[in-house]
């Protein structure tokens, strides 16, 4: 099946792009456009796996112009293309949402096509992952561990039934609440003195384990010994989208350890 590629460039650049993709011997469906609005309009009739934007001339007056274009085609990845000396200038567009830069220098043609291949594959895999999202939620709702998801501000956007029981907060009550409210954690009687594991995972952008002796304070004030960890969540673009904490009741295990210590 042909891979549809939209290229936003000047007409004089068309032969160079045609030659670059023709050399691969693969089936590419290339369409050329000379202005952003034409790309947006054609996407309503035909989808593309990637949009290549040439930096041969200034197509966007400012970052805001590119962001409007990005928002209009946000389900299609954008790849900036230009001479190697334009790489630094392309960084401004990457910061606004473009997926990267591909050098159009003759020596980099093969590498440029490989970048396109990798980008198309990554977004196709993401599409398949979205198709499994519903099944993943069913699985999370079925497990015995508590699972709470939070957005980048640390506000709850997902809570499974096990976490509802453990925290005493229902899904409707917890949604939009700060994680510290829904899942306050007392670390060795120092409630409020340590950052919440979800906030730490967001700040460090890495997995954070709960401190030893962590105790969950339920909505009714009762306390539950817990263990487990929090981790940041990234989307297919590599952007931080939130964090998730998975935890379970270890009250019996801690009570047993304490009893064994006392007996010893």
Coordinates of C-alpha atoms in Angstrom, one line a residue:
X1 CA 0.0 0.0 0.0
X2 CA 1.3 3.4 -0.9
X3 CA 2.4 5.8 1.8
X4 CA 0.8 9.2 1.3
X5 CA 3.2 12.1 1.9
X6 CA 2.2 15.8 1.6
X7 CA 5.1 18.2 0.8
X8 CA 4.7 21.9 1.4
X9 CA 7.4 23.5 -0.8
X10 CA 8.1 25.7 -3.8
X11 CA 7.4 24.3 -7.3
X12 CA 11.1 24.3 -8.2
X13 CA 11.8 21.9 -5.3
X14 CA 9.4 19.2 -6.6
X15 CA 11.9 17.4 -8.8
X16 CA 14.4 17.1 -5.9
X17 CA 11.8 15.5 -3.6
X18 CA 10.6 13.2 -6.4
X19 CA 14.1 12.0 -7.0
X20 CA 14.8 11.5 -3.3
X21 CA 11.8 9.2 -2.8
X22 CA 12.0 7.5 -6.2
X23 CA 15.5 6.3 -5.3
X24 CA 14.1 4.1 -2.6
X25 CA 12.1 1.9 -4.9
X26 CA 9.2 2.0 -2.4
X27 CA 5.6 3.0 -3.1
X28 CA 5.1 6.6 -2.1
X29 CA 2.1 8.7 -2.9
X30 CA 3.6 12.2 -3.1
X31 CA 1.4 15.4 -3.3
X32 CA 2.9 18.9 -3.5
X33 CA 1.4 22.1 -2.1
X34 CA 2.6 25.7 -2.2
X35 CA 0.7 27.1 0.8
X36 CA -0.4 25.8 4.2
X37 CA -4.1 26.4 3.6
X38 CA -4.0 24.1 0.6
X39 CA -2.6 21.3 2.8
X40 CA -5.3 21.8 5.4
X41 CA -8.0 21.8 2.7
X42 CA -6.7 18.6 1.0
X43 CA -6.5 16.8 4.4
X44 CA -10.3 17.0 4.5
X45 CA -10.4 14.8 1.4
X46 CA -7.4 12.6 1.9
X47 CA -5.2 11.7 4.8
X48 CA -1.5 11.7 4.9
X49 CA 1.1 9.8 6.9
X50 CA 3.4 12.7 7.2
X51 CA 3.6 16.4 6.1
X52 CA 7.1 17.6 5.0
X53 CA 7.5 21.4 5.2
X54 CA 10.4 22.9 3.3
X55 CA 12.3 25.8 4.9
X56 CA 13.3 27.2 1.5
X57 CA 11.3 30.3 2.1
X58 CA 9.5 31.8 5.1
X59 CA 6.0 30.3 5.0
X60 CA 4.9 31.3 8.4
X61 CA 5.2 34.9 9.5
X62 CA 5.8 33.9 13.1
X63 CA 5.5 31.0 15.5
X64 CA 1.8 31.7 16.0
X65 CA 1.3 31.1 12.3
X66 CA 3.0 27.7 12.5
X67 CA 1.0 26.8 15.6
X68 CA -2.2 27.5 13.8
X69 CA -1.1 25.2 11.0
X70 CA 0.0 22.6 13.5
X71 CA -3.3 22.7 15.3
X72 CA -5.2 22.3 12.0
X73 CA -3.2 19.2 11.1
X74 CA -2.4 17.9 14.6
X75 CA -3.2 14.3 13.8
X76 CA -0.6 14.3 11.0
X77 CA 3.1 14.5 12.0
X78 CA 5.1 17.4 10.5
X79 CA 8.7 17.1 9.5
X80 CA 10.8 20.2 8.7
X81 CA 13.2 20.0 5.7
X82 CA 16.0 22.2 4.7
X83 CA 19.7 22.7 4.2
X84 CA 21.9 21.6 7.0
X85 CA 22.6 25.2 7.9
X86 CA 18.9 25.7 8.5
X87 CA 18.8 23.0 11.3
X88 CA 19.1 25.6 14.1
X89 CA 16.3 27.7 12.6
X90 CA 14.1 24.5 12.5
X91 CA 14.4 24.1 16.2
X92 CA 11.8 26.9 16.7
X93 CA 9.3 24.9 14.7
X94 CA 10.2 21.7 16.6
X95 CA 9.5 23.5 19.9
X96 CA 6.1 24.4 18.5
X97 CA 5.2 20.8 17.6
X98 CA 7.1 19.7 14.5
X99 CA 8.5 16.2 14.9
X100 CA 12.0 17.0 13.8
X101 CA 14.3 18.1 11.0
X102 CA 15.5 16.3 7.9
X103 CA 18.5 17.7 5.9
X104 CA 17.8 18.1 2.2
X105 CA 21.5 18.2 1.3
X106 CA 22.3 15.6 -1.4
X107 CA 24.5 13.6 0.9
X108 CA 21.7 13.3 3.4
X109 CA 18.9 12.1 1.1
X110 CA 19.0 8.5 2.2
X111 CA 19.0 9.4 5.9
X112 CA 16.1 11.9 5.2
X113 CA 13.9 9.1 3.8
X114 CA 14.8 6.9 6.8
X115 CA 13.6 9.7 9.1
X116 CA 10.3 9.8 7.2
X117 CA 10.0 6.0 7.5
X118 CA 10.6 6.0 11.2
X119 CA 8.1 8.9 11.8
X120 CA 5.4 7.1 9.8
X121 CA 6.0 3.9 11.7
X122 CA 5.9 5.6 15.1
X123 CA 2.6 7.3 14.4
X124 CA 1.0 4.1 12.9
X125 CA 2.0 2.3 16.1
X126 CA 0.5 5.1 18.1
X127 CA -2.8 4.6 16.2
X128 CA -2.8 0.9 17.1
X129 CA -2.1 1.8 20.7
X130 CA -5.1 4.1 20.8
X131 CA -7.2 1.2 19.5
X132 CA -6.2 -0.8 22.6
X133 CA -6.8 2.0 25.1
X134 CA -10.3 0.9 25.8
X135 CA -9.1 -2.7 26.5
X136 CA -6.4 -1.3 28.8
X137 CA -8.9 0.6 30.8
X138 CA -11.0 -2.6 31.3
X139 CA -7.9 -4.4 32.5
X140 CA -7.0 -1.6 35.0
X141 CA -10.5 -1.7 36.3
X142 CA -10.3 -5.4 36.9
X143 CA -7.0 -5.6 38.9
X144 CA -6.8 -5.7 42.6
X145 CA -4.1 -2.9 42.9
X146 CA -5.2 0.6 43.3
X147 CA -4.5 2.8 40.2
X148 CA -4.8 6.6 40.1
X149 CA -3.9 8.7 37.1
X150 CA -3.2 12.4 37.2
X151 CA -2.6 15.2 34.7
X152 CA 0.5 17.3 34.5
X153 CA -0.8 19.5 37.3
X154 CA -1.3 16.5 39.6
X155 CA -5.1 16.5 39.4
X156 CA -6.8 13.2 39.2
X157 CA -8.1 12.1 35.8
X158 CA -8.5 8.3 36.4
X159 CA -9.2 6.1 39.4
X160 CA -10.0 2.4 39.3
X161 CA -12.4 0.6 41.5
X162 CA -9.7 -0.8 43.8
X163 CA -8.4 2.7 44.4
X164 CA -11.9 4.0 45.1
X165 CA -12.2 1.4 47.9
X166 CA -8.7 2.1 49.3
X167 CA -9.0 5.9 49.3
X168 CA -12.8 6.2 50.0
X169 CA -13.2 8.5 47.0
X170 CA -15.6 7.6 44.2
X171 CA -14.6 8.3 40.6
X172 CA -17.0 11.3 40.4
X173 CA -15.7 12.7 43.6
X174 CA -12.0 12.3 42.8
X175 CA -12.1 13.6 39.2
X176 CA -10.3 16.9 39.0
X177 CA -9.2 16.9 42.6
X178 CA -5.5 17.3 43.5
X179 CA -3.9 14.0 44.1
X180 CA -2.8 15.1 47.6
X181 CA -6.5 15.4 48.5
X182 CA -7.6 12.1 47.1
X183 CA -4.6 10.1 48.2
X184 CA -2.9 11.9 51.2
X185 CA 0.2 9.9 52.2
X186 CA 1.7 9.9 55.7
X187 CA 5.4 9.0 55.8
X188 CA 6.3 8.0 59.3
X189 CA 3.8 10.5 60.8
X190 CA 5.2 13.3 58.7
X191 CA 2.1 14.1 56.6
X192 CA 2.6 17.2 54.5
X193 CA 6.4 17.3 54.9
X194 CA 7.3 15.3 51.8
X195 CA 6.1 15.9 48.2
X196 CA 3.6 13.4 47.0
X197 CA 5.1 10.6 44.9
X198 CA 3.0 11.7 41.9
X199 CA 4.3 15.2 42.1
X200 CA 7.9 13.8 42.4
X201 CA 7.4 11.6 39.3
X202 CA 6.2 14.7 37.4
X203 CA 9.1 16.8 38.5
X204 CA 11.8 14.2 38.0
X205 CA 10.1 12.7 34.9
X206 CA 11.1 9.2 36.3
X207 CA 9.8 6.4 38.4
X208 CA 9.5 7.2 42.1
X209 CA 9.0 4.5 44.8
X210 CA 7.0 5.1 47.9
X211 CA 9.0 5.7 51.0
X212 CA 9.1 2.8 53.6
X213 CA 6.3 3.1 56.1
X214 CA 4.0 5.0 53.7
X215 CA 0.4 5.2 55.1
X216 CA -2.6 6.2 53.1
X217 CA -5.1 8.4 54.9
X218 CA -8.6 7.5 53.7
X219 CA -11.3 10.0 53.2
X220 CA -12.9 8.9 56.5
X221 CA -9.7 9.4 58.4
X222 CA -8.8 5.7 58.7
X223 CA -5.3 4.6 57.8
X224 CA -4.0 1.9 55.4
X225 CA -0.4 0.8 55.1
X226 CA 0.6 0.8 51.4
X227 CA 3.5 0.1 49.0
X228 CA 4.3 0.7 45.4
X229 CA 5.4 3.4 43.0
X230 CA 4.5 6.4 40.8
X231 CA 5.7 6.9 37.2
X232 CA 5.4 9.7 34.6
X233 CA 3.4 9.2 31.4
X234 CA 4.6 10.4 28.1
X235 CA 2.7 10.5 24.8
X236 CA 4.0 9.3 21.4
X237 CA 5.6 12.7 20.8
X238 CA 7.6 12.4 24.0
X239 CA 5.6 15.1 25.8
X240 CA 4.8 14.6 29.5
X241 CA 1.1 14.1 29.8
X242 CA 0.7 13.1 33.5
X243 CA 1.6 10.4 36.0
X244 CA 0.2 7.2 37.4
X245 CA 0.5 5.7 40.9
X246 CA -0.1 2.0 41.6
X247 CA -0.5 0.9 45.2
X248 CA -1.8 -1.9 47.3
X249 CA -2.7 -2.6 50.9
X250 CA 0.2 -4.1 52.9
X251 CA -1.3 -3.7 56.4
X252 CA -1.3 -7.4 57.2
X253 CA 2.3 -7.9 56.0
X254 CA 3.5 -4.9 58.1
X255 CA 1.6 -6.1 61.1
X256 CA 3.1 -9.6 60.8
X257 CA 6.6 -8.1 60.4
X258 CA 6.1 -6.0 63.5
X259 CA 4.9 -9.0 65.4
X260 CA 7.8 -11.1 64.4
X261 CA 10.2 -8.3 65.4
X262 CA 8.6 -8.1 68.8
X263 CA 8.7 -11.9 69.3
X264 CA 12.4 -11.9 68.3

